mmCIF file of C-alpha atoms and ligand atoms in Angstrom:
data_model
loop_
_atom_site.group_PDB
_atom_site.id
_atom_site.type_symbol
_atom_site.label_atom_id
_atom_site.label_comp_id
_atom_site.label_asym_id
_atom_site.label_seq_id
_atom_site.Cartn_x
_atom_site.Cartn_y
_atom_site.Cartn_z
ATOM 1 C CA UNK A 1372 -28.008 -12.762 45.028
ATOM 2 C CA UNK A 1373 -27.404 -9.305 43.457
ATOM 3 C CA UNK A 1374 -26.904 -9.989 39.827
ATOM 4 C CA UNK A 1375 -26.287 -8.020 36.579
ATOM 5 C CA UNK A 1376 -26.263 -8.750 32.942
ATOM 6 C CA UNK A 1377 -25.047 -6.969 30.440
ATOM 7 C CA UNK A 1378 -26.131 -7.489 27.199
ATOM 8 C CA UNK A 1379 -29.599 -8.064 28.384
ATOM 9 C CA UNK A 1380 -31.837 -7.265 25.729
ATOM 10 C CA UNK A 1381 -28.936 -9.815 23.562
ATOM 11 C CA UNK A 1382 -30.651 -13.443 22.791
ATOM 12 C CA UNK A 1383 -28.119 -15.053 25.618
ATOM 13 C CA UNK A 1384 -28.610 -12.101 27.938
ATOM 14 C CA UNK A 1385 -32.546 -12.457 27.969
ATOM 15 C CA UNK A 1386 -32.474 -15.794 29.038
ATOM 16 C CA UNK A 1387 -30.130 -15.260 31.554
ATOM 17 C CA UNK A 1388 -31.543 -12.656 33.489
ATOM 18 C CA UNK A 1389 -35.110 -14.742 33.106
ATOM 19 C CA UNK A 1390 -33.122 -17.840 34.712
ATOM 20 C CA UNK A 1391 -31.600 -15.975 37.136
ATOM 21 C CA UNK A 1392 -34.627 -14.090 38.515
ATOM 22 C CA UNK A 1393 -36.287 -16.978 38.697
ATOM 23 C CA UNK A 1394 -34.159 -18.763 40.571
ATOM 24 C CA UNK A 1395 -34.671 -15.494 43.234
ATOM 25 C CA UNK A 1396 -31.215 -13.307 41.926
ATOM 26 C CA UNK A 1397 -32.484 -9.435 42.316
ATOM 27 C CA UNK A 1398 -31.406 -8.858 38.624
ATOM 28 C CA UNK A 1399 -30.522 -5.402 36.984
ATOM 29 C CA UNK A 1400 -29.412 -5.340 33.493
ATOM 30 C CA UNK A 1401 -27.414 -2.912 31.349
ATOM 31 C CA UNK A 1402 -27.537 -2.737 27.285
ATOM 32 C CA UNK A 1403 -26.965 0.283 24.871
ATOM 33 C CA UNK A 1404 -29.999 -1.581 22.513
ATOM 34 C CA UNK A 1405 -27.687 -0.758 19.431
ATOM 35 C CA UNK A 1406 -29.010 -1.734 16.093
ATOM 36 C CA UNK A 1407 -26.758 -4.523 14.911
ATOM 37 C CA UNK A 1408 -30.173 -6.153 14.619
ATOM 38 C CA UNK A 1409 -34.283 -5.309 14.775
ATOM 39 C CA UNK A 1410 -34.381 -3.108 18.040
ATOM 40 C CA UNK A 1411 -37.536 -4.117 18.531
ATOM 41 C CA UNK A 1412 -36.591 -7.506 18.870
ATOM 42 C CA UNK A 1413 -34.395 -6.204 21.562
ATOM 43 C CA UNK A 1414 -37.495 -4.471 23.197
ATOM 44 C CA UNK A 1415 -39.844 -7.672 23.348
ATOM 45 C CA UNK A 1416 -37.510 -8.859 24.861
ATOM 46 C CA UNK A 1417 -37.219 -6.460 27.582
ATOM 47 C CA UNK A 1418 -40.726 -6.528 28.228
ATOM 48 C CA UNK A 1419 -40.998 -10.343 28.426
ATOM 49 C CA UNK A 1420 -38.185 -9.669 30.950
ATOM 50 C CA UNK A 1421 -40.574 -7.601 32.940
ATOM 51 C CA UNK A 1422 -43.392 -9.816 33.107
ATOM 52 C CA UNK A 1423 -41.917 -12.585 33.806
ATOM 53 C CA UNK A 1424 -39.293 -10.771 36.531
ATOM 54 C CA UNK A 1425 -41.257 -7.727 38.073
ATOM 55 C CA UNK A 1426 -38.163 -6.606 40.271
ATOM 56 C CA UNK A 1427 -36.156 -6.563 36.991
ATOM 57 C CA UNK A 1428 -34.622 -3.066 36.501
ATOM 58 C CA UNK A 1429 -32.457 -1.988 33.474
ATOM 59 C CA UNK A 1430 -30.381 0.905 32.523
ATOM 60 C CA UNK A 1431 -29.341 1.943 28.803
ATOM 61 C CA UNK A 1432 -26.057 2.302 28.884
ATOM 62 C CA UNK A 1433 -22.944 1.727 26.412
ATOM 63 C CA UNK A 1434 -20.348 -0.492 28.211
ATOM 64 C CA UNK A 1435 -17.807 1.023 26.373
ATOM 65 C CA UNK A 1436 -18.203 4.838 27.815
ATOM 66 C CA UNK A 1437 -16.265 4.564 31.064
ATOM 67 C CA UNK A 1438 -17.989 7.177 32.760
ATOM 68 C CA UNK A 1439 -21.835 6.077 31.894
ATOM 69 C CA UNK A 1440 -20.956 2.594 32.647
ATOM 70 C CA UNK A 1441 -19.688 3.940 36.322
ATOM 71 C CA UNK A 1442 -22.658 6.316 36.605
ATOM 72 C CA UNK A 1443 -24.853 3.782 35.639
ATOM 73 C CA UNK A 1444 -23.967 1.223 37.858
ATOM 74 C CA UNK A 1445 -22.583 3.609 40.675
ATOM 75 C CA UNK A 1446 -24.390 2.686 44.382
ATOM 76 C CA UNK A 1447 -24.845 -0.615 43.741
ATOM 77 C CA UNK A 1448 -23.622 -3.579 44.920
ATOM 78 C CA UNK A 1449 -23.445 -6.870 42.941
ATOM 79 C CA UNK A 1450 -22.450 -10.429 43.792
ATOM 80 C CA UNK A 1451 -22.515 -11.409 40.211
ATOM 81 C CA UNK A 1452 -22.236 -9.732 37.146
ATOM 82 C CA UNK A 1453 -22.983 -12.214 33.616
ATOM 83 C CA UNK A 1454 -20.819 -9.931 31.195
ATOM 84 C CA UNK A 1455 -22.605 -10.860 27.918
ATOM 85 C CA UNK A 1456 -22.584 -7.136 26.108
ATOM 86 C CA UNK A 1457 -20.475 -7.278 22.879
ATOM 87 C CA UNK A 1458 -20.623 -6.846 19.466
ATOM 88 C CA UNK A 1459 -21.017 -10.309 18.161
ATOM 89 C CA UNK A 1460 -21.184 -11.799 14.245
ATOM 90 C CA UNK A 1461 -18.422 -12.765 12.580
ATOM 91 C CA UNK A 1462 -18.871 -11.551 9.609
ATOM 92 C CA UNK A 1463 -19.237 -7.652 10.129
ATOM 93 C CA UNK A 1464 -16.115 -7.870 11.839
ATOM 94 C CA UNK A 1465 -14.191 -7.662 8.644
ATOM 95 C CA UNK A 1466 -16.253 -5.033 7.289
ATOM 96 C CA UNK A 1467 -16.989 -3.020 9.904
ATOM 97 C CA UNK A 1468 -14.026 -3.747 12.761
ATOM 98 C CA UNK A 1469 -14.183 -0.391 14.913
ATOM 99 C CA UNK A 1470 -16.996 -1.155 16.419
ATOM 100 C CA UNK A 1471 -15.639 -4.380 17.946
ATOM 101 C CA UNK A 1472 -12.879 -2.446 19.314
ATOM 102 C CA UNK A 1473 -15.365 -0.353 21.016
ATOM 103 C CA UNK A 1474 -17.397 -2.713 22.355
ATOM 104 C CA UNK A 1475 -15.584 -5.838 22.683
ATOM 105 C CA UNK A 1476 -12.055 -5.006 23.827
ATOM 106 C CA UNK A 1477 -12.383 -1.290 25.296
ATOM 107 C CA UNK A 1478 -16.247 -2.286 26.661
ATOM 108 C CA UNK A 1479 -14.991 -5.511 28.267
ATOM 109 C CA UNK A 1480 -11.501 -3.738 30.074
ATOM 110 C CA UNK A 1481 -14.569 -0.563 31.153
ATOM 111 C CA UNK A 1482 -16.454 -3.853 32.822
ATOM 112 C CA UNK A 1483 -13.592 -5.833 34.422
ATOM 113 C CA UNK A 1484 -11.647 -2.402 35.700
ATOM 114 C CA UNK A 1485 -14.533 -1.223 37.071
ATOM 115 C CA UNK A 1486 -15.704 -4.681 38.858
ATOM 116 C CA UNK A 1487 -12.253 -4.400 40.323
ATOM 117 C CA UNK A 1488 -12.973 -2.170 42.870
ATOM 118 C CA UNK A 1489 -16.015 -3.724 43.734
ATOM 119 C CA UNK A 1490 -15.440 -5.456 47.512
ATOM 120 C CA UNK A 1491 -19.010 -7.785 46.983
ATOM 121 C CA UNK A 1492 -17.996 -9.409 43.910
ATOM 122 C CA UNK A 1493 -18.084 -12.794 43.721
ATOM 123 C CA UNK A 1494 -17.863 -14.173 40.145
ATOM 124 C CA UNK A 1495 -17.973 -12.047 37.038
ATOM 125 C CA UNK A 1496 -18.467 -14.392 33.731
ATOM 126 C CA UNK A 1497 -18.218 -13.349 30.372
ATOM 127 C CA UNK A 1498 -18.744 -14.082 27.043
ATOM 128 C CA UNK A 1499 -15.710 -15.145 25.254
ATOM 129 C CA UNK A 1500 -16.509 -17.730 21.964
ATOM 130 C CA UNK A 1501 -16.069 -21.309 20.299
ATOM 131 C CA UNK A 1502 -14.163 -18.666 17.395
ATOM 132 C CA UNK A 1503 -10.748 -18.530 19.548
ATOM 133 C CA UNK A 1504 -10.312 -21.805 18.238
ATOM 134 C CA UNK A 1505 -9.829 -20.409 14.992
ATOM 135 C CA UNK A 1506 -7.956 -22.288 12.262
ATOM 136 C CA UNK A 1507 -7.309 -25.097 14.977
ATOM 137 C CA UNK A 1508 -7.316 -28.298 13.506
ATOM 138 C CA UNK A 1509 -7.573 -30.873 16.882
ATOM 139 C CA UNK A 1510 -11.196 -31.460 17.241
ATOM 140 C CA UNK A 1511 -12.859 -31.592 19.226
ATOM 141 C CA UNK A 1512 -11.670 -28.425 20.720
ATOM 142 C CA UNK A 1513 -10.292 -28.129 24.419
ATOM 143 C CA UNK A 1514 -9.506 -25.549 26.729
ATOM 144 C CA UNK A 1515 -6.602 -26.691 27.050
ATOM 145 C CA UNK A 1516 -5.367 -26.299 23.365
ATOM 146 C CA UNK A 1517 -3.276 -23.337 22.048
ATOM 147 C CA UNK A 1518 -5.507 -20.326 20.476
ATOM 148 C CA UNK A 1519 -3.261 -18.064 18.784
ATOM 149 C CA UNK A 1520 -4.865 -18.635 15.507
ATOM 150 C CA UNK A 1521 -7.783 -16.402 15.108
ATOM 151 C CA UNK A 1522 -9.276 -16.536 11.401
ATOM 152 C CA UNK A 1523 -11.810 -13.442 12.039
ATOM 153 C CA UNK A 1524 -11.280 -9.726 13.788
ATOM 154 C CA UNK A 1525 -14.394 -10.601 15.473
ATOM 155 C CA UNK A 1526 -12.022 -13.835 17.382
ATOM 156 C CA UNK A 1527 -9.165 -11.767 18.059
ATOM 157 C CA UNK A 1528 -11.425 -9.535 20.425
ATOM 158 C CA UNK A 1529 -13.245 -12.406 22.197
ATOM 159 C CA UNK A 1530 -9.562 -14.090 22.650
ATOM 160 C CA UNK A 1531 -8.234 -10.584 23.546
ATOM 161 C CA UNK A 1532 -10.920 -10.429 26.355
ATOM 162 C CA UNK A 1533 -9.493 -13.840 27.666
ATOM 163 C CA UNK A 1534 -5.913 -12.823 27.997
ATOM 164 C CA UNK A 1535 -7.129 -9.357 29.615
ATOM 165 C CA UNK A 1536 -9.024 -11.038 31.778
ATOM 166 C CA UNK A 1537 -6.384 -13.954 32.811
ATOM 167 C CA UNK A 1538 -4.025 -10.952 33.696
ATOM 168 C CA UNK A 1539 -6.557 -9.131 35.930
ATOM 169 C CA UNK A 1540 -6.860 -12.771 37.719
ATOM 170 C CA UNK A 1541 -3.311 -13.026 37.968
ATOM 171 C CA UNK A 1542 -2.508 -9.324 39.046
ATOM 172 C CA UNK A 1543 -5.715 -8.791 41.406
ATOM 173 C CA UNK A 1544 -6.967 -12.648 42.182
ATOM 174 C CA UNK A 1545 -10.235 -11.676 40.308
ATOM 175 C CA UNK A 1546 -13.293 -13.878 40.129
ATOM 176 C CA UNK A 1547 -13.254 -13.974 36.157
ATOM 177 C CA UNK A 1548 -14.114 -16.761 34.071
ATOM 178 C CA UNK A 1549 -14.504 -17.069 30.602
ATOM 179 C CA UNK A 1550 -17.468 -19.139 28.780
ATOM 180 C CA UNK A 1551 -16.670 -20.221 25.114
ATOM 181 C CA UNK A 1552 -19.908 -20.517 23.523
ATOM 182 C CA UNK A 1553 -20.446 -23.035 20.804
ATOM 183 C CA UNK A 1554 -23.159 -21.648 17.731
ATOM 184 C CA UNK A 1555 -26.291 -21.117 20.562
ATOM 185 C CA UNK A 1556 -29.353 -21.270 18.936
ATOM 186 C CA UNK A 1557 -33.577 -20.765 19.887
ATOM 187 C CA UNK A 1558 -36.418 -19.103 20.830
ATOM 188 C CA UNK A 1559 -35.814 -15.151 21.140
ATOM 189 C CA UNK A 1560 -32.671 -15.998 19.094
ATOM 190 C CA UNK A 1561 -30.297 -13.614 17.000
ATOM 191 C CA UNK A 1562 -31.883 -12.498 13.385
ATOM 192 C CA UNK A 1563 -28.431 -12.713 11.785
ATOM 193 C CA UNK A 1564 -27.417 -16.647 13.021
ATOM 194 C CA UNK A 1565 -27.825 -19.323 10.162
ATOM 195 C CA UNK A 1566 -31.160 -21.024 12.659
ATOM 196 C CA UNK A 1567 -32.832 -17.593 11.883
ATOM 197 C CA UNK A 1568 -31.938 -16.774 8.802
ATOM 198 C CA UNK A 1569 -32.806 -19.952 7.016
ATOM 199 C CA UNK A 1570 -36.514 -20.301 8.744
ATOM 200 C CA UNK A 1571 -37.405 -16.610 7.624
ATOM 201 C CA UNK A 1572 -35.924 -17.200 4.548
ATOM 202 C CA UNK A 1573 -37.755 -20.588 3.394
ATOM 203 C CA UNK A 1574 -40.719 -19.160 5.130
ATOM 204 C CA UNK A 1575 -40.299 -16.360 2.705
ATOM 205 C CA UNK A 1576 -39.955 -18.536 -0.352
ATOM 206 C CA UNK A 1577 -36.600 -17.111 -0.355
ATOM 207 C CA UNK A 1578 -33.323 -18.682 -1.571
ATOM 208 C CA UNK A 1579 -30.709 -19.540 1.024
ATOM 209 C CA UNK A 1580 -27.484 -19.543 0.875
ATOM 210 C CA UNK A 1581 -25.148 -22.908 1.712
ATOM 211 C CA UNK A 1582 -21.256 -21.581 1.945
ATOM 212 C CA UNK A 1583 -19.232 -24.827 0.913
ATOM 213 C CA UNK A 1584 -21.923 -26.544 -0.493
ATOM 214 C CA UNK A 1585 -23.169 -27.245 3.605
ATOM 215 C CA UNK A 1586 -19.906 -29.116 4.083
ATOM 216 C CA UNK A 1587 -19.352 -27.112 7.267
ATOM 217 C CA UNK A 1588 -20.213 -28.310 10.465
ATOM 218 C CA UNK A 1589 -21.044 -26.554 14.042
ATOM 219 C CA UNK A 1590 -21.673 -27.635 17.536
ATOM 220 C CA UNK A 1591 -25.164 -26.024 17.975
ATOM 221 C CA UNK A 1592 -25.984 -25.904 21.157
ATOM 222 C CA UNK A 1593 -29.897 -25.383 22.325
ATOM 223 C CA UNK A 1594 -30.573 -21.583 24.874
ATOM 224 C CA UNK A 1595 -32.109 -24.069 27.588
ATOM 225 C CA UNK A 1596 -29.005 -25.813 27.815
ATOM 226 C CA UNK A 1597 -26.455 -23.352 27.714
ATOM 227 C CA UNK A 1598 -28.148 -20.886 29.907
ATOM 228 C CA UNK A 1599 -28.997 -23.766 32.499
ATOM 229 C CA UNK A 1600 -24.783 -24.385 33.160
ATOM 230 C CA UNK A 1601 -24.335 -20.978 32.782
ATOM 231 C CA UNK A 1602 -26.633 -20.491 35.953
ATOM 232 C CA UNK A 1603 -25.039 -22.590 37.889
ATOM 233 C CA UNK A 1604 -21.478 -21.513 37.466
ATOM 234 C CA UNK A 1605 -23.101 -18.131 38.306
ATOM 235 C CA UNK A 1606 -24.395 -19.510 41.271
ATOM 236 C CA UNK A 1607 -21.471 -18.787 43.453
ATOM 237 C CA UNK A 1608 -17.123 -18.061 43.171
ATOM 238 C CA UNK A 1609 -14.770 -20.135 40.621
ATOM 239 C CA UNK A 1610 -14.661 -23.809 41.126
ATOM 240 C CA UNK A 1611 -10.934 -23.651 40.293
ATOM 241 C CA UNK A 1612 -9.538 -20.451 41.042
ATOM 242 C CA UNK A 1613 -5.945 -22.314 40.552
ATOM 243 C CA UNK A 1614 -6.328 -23.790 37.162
ATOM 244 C CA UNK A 1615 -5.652 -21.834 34.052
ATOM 245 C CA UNK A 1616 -7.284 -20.570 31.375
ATOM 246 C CA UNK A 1617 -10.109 -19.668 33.449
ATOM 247 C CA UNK A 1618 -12.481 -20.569 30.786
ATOM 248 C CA UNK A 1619 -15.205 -23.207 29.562
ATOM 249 C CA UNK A 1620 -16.636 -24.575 26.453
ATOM 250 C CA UNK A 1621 -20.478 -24.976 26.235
ATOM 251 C CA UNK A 1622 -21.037 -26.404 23.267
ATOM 252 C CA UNK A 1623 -23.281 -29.412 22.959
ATOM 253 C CA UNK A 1624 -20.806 -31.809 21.595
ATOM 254 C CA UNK A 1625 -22.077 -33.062 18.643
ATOM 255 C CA UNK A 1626 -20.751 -31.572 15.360
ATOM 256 C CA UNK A 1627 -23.815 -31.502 12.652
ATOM 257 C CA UNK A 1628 -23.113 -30.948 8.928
ATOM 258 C CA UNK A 1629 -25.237 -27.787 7.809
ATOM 259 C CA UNK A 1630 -27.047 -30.036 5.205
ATOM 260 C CA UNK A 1631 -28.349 -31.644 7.736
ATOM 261 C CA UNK A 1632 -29.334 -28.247 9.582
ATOM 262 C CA UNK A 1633 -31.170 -27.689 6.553
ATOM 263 C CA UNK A 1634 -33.199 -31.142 6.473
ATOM 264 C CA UNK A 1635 -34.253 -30.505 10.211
ATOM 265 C CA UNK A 1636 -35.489 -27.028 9.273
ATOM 266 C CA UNK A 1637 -37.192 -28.334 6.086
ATOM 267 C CA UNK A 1638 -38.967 -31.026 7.815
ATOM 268 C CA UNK A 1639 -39.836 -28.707 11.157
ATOM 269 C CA UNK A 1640 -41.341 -26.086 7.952
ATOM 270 C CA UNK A 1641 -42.849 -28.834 6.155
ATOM 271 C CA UNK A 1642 -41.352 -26.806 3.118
ATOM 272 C CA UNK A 1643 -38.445 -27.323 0.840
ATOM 273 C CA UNK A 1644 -35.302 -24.753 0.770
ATOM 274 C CA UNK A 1645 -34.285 -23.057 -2.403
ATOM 275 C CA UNK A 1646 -30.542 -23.576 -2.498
ATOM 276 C CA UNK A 1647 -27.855 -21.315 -3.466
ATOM 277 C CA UNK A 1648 -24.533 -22.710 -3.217
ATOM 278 C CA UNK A 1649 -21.454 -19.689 -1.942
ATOM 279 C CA UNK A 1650 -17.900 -20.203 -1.094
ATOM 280 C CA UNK A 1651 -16.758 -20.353 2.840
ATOM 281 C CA UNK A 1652 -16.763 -16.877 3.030
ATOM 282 C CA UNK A 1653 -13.706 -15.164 4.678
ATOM 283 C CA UNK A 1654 -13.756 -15.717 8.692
ATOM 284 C CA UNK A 1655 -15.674 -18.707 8.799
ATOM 285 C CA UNK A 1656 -14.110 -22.010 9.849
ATOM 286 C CA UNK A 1657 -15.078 -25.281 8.168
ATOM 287 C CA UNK A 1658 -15.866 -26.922 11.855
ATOM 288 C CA UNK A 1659 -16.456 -26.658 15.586
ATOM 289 C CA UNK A 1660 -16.904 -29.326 17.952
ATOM 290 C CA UNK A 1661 -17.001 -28.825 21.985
ATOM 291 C CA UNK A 1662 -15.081 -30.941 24.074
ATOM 292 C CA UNK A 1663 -17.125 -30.562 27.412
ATOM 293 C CA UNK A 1664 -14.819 -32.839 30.090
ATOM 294 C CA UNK A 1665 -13.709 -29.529 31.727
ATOM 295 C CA UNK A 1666 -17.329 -28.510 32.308
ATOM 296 C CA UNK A 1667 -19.093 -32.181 32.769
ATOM 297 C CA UNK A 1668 -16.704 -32.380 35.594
ATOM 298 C CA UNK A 1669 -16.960 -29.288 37.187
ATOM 299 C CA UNK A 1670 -20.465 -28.688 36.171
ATOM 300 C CA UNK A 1671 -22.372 -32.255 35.546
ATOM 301 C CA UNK A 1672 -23.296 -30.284 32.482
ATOM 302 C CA UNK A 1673 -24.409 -32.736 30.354
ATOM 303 C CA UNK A 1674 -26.562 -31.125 27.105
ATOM 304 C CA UNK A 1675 -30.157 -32.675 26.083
ATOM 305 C CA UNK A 1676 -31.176 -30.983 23.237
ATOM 306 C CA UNK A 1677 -30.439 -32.481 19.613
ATOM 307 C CA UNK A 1678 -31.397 -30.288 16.512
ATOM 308 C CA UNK A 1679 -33.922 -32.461 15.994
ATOM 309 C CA UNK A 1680 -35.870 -31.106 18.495
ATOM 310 C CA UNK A 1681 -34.597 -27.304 19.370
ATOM 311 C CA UNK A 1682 -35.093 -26.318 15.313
ATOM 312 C CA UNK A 1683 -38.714 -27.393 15.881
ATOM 313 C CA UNK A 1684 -38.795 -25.884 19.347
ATOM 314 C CA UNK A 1685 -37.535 -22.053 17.333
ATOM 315 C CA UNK A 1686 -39.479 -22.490 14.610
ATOM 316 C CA UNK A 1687 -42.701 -22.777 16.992
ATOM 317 C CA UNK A 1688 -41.597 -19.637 18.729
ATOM 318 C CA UNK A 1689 -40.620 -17.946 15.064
ATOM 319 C CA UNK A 1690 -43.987 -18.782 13.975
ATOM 320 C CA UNK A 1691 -46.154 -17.501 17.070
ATOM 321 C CA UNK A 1692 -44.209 -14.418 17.963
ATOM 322 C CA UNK A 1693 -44.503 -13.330 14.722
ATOM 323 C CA UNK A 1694 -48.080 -14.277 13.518
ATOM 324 C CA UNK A 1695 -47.102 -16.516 10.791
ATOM 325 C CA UNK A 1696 -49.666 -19.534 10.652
HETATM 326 N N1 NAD B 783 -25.131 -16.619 20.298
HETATM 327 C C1 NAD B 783 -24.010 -17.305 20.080
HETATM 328 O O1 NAD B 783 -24.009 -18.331 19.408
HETATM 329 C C2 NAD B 783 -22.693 -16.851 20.655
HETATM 330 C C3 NAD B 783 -21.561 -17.647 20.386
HETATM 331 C C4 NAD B 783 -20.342 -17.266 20.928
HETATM 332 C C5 NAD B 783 -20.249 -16.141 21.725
HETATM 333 N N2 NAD B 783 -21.364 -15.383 21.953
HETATM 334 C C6 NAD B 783 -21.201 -14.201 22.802
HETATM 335 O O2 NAD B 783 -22.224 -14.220 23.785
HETATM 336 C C7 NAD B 783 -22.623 -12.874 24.086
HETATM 337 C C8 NAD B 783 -24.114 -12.718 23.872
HETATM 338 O O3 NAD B 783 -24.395 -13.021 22.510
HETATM 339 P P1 NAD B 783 -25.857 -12.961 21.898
HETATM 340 O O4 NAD B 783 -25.964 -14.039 20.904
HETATM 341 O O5 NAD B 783 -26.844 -12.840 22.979
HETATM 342 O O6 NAD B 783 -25.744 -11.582 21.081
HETATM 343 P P2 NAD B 783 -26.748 -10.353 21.014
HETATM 344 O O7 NAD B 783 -26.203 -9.437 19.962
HETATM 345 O O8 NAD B 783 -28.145 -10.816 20.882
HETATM 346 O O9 NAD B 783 -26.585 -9.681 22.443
HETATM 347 C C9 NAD B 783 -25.576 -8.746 22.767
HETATM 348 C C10 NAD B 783 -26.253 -7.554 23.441
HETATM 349 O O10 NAD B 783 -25.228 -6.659 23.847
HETATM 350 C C11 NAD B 783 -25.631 -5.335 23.567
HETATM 351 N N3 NAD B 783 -24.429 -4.520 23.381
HETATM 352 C C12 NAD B 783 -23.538 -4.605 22.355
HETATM 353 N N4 NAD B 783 -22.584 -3.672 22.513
HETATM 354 C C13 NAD B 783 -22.859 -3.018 23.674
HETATM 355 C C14 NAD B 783 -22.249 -1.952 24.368
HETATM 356 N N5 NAD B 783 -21.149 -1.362 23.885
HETATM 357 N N6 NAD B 783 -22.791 -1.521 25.520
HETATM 358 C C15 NAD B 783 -23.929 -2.103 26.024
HETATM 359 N N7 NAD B 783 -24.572 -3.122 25.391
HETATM 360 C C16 NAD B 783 -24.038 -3.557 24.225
HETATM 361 C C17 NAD B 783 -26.469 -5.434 22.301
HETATM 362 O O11 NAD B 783 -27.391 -4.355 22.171
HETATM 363 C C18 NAD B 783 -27.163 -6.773 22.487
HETATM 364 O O12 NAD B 783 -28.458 -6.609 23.054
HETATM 365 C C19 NAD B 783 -21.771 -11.968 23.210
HETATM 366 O O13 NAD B 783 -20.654 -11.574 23.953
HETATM 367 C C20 NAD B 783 -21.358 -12.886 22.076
HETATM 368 O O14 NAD B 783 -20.165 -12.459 21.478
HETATM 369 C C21 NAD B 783 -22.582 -15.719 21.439
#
């Protein structure tokens, strides 16, 4: 299989493109390596990439320049294309929206538009978010619920890139489908996600800060899991080309309080966290939980990994890749 990733030097795109060159996909991979985070992050990542995938090739490019994304990818033929290259966070999105224009709603229409014309295609899945859900109170949350109620800028581009894509299935029978991710978390992970930020920080003897006291909960949902369904529903066209929204959840399906995030990193540390109590900060939501019928069925996907033993399983990795004893 001829695959790309974008987003590959991302945390999700990484372990993609590993998975899927494993499995024997001839994988190229596209990323502008902006700075939203440590670029050098972004380049150990690369070059675990190519020693664990020798065939891997990768172009710098920024999805949301039309005419590098064509010459970048021009010649080529792909079967597949994992579309994980966006701006992600939900915080900066209030402070700092253009750039989620840029990458998220022009960068995503630059990738579907182009994959259009592209006669080998034969599934094209992308990165859409557990954040559509918004200020949605049903839980846990289905694909089959209304999302018109986005509480961050950063969840009206991911739910934009759903309704842009639904249309291109619609008007051109596209291969699209859209993955709602649920809070993923581990090794190689992303240096501004709550996992990350509280290890450094108690490894720091730095305070950390609990929005709503920790009375928020998330679905957090371990790499190996997610990236193992995502795989497979990479592995070949739509199951259900018919049904509508073409979109999963992968979440994990269990909601945990962040308190209790906080006790598994404290006991995976060994060390207590200084605690510095914050409002919910504008753009959060108070809870997500997966519902995961839609993609148990399709799928089998059925999740393994409990925070009890991915937090341990990242703060190993934390610990060796960065020389702390
Ligand atoms: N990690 C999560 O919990 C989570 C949850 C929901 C949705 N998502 C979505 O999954 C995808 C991957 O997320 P991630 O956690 O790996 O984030 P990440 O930031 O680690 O990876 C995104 C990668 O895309 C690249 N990129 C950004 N804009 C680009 C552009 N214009 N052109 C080319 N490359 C560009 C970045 O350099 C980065 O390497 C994103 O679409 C994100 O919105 C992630």
């Amino acid at each position: 299989m001829r695959t790309l990733v974008t987003g590959v030097a991302g945390f999700i795109g990484f372990h993609c493109a590993r998975a899927l060159a494993a499995r024997g996909d001839e994988v190229t991979g596209i990323d502008n390596l902006n700075s939203y985070y440590d670029t050098a992050l972004k380049a150990a990542r690369l070059d675990a990439l190519r020693e664990a995938a020798p065939g891997f090739r990768f172009v710098k490019a920024d999805i949301a320049d039309r005419v590098a994304l064509g010459e970048a990818l021009s010649g080529q033929a792909f079967d597949i294309v994992v579309h994980l290259a966006a701006q992600a966070g939900v915080r900066p999105s209030i402070t700092n929206p253009h750039v989620y224009a840029e990458s998220n709603l022009v960068g995503h229409l630059n990738v579907i538009e182009y994959f259009r014309h592209h006669d080998t295609l034969r599934h094209l899945v992308y990165a859409s978010s557990s954040s559509v859900y918004g200020a949605n109170r049903k839980l846990p949350f289905s694909e089959d619920d209304r999302v018109d109620d986005p509480v961050s800028l950063y969840a009206a581009t991911k739910r934009a890139d759903e309704l842009m894509s639904e249309t291109y299935v619609r008007l051109y029978g596209m291969p699209l489908t859209g993955i709602r991710f649920f809070t993923v978390y581990g090794p190689w992970g992303r240096p501004d996600m709550a996992v990350w930020r509280f290890v450094e920080a108690i490894l720091r003897g730095e305070p950390i800060t609990l929005n709503n006291s920790g009375r928020m909960r998330r679905d957090f949902t371990y790499i190996d899991d997610a990236i193992g369904v995502l795989a497979a529903i990479a592995a070949g066209p739509p199951r259900h080309p018919e049904r509508t929204p073409h979109v999963y959840n992968i979440g994990n399906s269990r909601s945990e309080e962040l308190k209790r995030l906080v006790a598994v990193i404290e006991d995976a540390l060994g060390r207590k966290a200084r605690i510095v109590e914050a409002p919910l900060p504008p753009g959060d939501v108070i809870e997500t939980h997966a519902d995961l019928a839609r993609i148990k069925a399709d799928y089998g996907f059925q999740p393994e990994t409990a925070i009890d033993v991915g937090v341990p399983r990242f703060v190993k990795w934390y610990k060796d890749h960065y020389g702390i004893a």
